[in-house]
Coordinates of C-alpha atoms and ligand atoms in Angstrom, one line a residue:
X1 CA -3.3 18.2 -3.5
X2 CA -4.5 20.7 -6.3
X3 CA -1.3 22.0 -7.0
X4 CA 0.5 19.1 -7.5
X5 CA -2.6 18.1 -10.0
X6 CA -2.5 21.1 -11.8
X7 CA 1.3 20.6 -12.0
X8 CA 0.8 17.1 -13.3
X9 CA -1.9 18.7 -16.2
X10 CA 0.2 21.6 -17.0
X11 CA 4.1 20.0 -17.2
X12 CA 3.4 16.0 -17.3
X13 CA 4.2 14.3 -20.2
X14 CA 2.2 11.1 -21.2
X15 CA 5.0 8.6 -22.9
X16 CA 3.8 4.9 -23.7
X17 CA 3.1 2.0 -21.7
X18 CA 1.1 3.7 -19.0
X19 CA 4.4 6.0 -17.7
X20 CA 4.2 9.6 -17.2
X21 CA 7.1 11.7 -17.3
X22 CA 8.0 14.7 -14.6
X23 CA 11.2 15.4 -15.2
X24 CA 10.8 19.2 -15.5
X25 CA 9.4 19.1 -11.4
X26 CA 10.2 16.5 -9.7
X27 CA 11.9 13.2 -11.2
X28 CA 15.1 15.6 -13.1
X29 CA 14.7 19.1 -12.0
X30 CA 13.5 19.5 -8.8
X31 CA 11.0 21.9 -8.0
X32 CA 11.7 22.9 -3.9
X33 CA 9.1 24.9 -3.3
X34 CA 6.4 22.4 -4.6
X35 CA 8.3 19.8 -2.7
X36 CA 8.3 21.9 0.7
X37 CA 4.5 21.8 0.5
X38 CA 4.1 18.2 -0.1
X39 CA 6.8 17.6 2.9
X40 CA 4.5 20.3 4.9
X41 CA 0.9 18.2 3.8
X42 CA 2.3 14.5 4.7
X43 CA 3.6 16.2 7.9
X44 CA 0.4 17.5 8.2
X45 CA -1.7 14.3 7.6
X46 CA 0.6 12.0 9.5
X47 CA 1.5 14.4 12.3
X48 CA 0.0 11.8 15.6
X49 CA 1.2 8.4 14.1
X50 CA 4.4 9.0 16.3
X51 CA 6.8 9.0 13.1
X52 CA 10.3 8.4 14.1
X53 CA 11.6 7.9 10.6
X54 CA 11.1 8.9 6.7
X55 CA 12.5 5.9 4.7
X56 CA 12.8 6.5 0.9
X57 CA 14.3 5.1 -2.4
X58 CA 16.7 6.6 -4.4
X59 CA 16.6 8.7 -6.3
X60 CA 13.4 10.5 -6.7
X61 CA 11.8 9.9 -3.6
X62 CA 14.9 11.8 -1.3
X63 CA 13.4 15.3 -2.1
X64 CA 10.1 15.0 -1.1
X65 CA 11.2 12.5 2.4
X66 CA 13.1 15.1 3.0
X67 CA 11.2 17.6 3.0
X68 CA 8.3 15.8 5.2
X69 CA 11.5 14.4 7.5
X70 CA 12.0 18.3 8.1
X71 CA 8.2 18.8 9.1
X72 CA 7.8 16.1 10.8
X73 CA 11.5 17.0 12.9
X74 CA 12.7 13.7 12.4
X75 CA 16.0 11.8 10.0
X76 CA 15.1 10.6 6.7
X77 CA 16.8 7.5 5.5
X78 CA 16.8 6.6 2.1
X79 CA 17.5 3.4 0.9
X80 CA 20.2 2.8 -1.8
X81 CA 20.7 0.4 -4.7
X82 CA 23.7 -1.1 -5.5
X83 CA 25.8 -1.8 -2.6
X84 CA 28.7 1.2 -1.8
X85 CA 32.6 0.4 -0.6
X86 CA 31.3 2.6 2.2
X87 CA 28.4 0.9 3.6
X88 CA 30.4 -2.3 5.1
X89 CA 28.4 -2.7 7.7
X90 CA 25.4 -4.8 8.2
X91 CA 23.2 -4.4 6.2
X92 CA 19.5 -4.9 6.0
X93 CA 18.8 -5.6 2.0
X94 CA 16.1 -6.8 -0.2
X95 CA 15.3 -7.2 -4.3
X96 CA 12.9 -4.6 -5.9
X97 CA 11.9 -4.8 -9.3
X98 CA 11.9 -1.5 -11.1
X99 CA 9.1 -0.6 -13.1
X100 CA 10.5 2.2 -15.3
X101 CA 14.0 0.4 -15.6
X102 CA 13.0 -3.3 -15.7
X103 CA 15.3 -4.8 -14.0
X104 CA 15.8 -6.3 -10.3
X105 CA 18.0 -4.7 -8.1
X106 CA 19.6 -4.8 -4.5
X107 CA 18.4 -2.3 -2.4
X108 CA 19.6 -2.0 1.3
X109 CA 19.6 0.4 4.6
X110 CA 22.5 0.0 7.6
X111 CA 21.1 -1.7 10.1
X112 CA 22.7 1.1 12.1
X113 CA 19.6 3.5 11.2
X114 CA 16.4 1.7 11.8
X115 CA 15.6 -0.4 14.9
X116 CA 12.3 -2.4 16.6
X117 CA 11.7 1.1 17.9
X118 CA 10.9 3.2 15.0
X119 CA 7.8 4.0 14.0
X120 CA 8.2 4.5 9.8
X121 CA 6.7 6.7 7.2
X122 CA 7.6 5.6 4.0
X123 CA 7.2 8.4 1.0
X124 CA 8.2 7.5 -3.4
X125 CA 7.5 9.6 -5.9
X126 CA 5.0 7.3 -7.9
X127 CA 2.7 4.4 -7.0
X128 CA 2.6 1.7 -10.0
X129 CA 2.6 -2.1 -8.9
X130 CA 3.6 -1.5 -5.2
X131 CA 7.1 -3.2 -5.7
X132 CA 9.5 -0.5 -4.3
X133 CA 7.0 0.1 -1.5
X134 CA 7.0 -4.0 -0.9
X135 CA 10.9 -3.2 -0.9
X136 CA 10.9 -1.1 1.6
X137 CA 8.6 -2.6 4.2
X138 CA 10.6 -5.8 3.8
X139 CA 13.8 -3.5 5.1
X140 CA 11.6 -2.3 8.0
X141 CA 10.4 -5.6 8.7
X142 CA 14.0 -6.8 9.2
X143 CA 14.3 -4.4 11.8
X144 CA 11.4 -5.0 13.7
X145 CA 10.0 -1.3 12.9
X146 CA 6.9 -0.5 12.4
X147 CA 5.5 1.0 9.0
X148 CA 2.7 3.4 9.6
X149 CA 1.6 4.8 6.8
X150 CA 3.4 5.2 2.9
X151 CA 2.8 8.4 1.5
X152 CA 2.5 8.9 -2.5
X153 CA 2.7 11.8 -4.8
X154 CA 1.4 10.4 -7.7
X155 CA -0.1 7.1 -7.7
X156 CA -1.2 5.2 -10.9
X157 CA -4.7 3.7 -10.0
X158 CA -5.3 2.0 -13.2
X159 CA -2.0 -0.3 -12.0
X160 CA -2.2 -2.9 -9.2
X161 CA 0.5 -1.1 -6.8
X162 CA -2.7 0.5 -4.2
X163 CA -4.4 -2.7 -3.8
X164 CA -1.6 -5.2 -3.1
X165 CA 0.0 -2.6 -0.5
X166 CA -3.4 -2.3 1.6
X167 CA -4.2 -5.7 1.7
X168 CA -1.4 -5.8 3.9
X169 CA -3.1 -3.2 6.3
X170 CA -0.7 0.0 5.2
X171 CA -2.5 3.0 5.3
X172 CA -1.3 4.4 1.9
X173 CA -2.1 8.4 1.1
X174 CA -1.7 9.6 -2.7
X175 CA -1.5 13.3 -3.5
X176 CA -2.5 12.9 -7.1
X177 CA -4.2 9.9 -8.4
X178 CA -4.0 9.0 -12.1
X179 CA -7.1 7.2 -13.2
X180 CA -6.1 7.2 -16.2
X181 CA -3.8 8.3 -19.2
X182 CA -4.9 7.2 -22.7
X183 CA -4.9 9.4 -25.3
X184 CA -2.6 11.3 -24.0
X185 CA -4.5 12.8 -21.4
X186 CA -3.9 13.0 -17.7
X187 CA -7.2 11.7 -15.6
X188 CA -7.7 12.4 -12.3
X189 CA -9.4 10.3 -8.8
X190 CA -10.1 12.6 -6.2
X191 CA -6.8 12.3 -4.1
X192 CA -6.6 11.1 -0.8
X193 CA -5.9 14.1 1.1
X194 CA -9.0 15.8 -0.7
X195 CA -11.3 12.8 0.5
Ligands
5GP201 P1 6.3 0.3 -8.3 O1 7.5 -0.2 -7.5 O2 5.2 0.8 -7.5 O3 5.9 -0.7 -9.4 O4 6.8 1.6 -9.2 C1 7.2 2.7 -8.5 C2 8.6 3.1 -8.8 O5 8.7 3.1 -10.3 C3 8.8 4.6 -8.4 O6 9.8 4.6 -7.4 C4 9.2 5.3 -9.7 O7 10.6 5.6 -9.6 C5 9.0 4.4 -10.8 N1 7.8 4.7 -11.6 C6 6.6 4.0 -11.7 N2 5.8 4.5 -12.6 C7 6.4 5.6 -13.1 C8 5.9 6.6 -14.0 O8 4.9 6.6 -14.6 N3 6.8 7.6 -14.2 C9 8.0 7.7 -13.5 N4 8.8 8.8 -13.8 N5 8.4 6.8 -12.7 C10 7.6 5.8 -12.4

């Protein structure tokens, strides 16, 4: 998605250790028109897979699933970490290992929300080793739904995150794909949607 790239080049920030930092659009402050037309092209690309779901993290991933929930005229469900005084139900749960934070946490969905009937789309904010994506297809896998595709606005392809998910037969779609970012500078794949 050129805009998104062109967002990436213009307000990105290149930190160490491979991370890049979008605070200013979409990690921190949220740009809502950019993330209407994200919502709007994952609609668009995954529009007859049947979705009956958007499943998410928190807390980047919301505004974007959101967005493609509302194209797609179906509930978005994110999953949270930690476990609320709220959520006493049961609970489907997992452990995902965060990349930016480094540590292992719980993440879980009521089992209220997702069933053997649903038909998922999963959607994050960034693509690095695939572990938050492994999360949530573990949560969908406890409820017998199906995951049909993950959708990704920026995926790190120098990082093992692509591979590992489609060996497991996920289509996975990447807005932006980050070849690379040494020297400070922001390289681009072709992204999947440009294919
Ligand atoms: P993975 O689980 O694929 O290893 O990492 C994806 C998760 O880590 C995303 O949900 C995102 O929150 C975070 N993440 C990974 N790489 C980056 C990065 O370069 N920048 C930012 N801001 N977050 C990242």
């Amino acid at each position: 998605m050129r805009e998104l790239e062109e967002r990436i080049a213009n307000n990105g920030r290149v930190l160490s250790e491979g991370v890049l930092k979008v605070d200013s659009f979409i990690t921190h402050q949220v740009d809502p028109i950019l993330m209407e037309k994200i919502g709007a092209r994952f609609a668009e690309i995954f529009k007859e897979a049947g979705i009956t779901k958007v499943v998410t993290i928190e807390t980047s991933g919301i505004a974007p699933a959101l967005y493609t929930a509302q194209a797609l005229g179906v509930p978005m469900i994110y999953a949270r970490k930690g476990k609320s005084l709220t959520m006493n139900e049961e609970l489907l749960s997992t452990k995902v290992y965060s990349f930016t934070k480094q540590v292992t946490s719980n993440i879980s969905i009521s089992r209220r929300f997702l069933s053997a009937e649903d038909h998922v789309l999963l959607i994050d904010d960034f693509l690095a080793n695939g572990m938050a994506a492994k999360g949530l297809i573990e949560l969908c896998e406890q409820a017998g739904a199906s995951v049909e595709g993950i959708g990704i606005l920026i995926e790190k392809s120098f990082q093992d995150g692509r591979d590992f998910l489609q060996r497991s037969g996920v289509k996975v779609v990447s807005l932006a794909r980050v070849a690379s970012l040494e020297k400070q500078e922001v390289k681009f794949l072709p992204a999947d949607d440009e294919a």
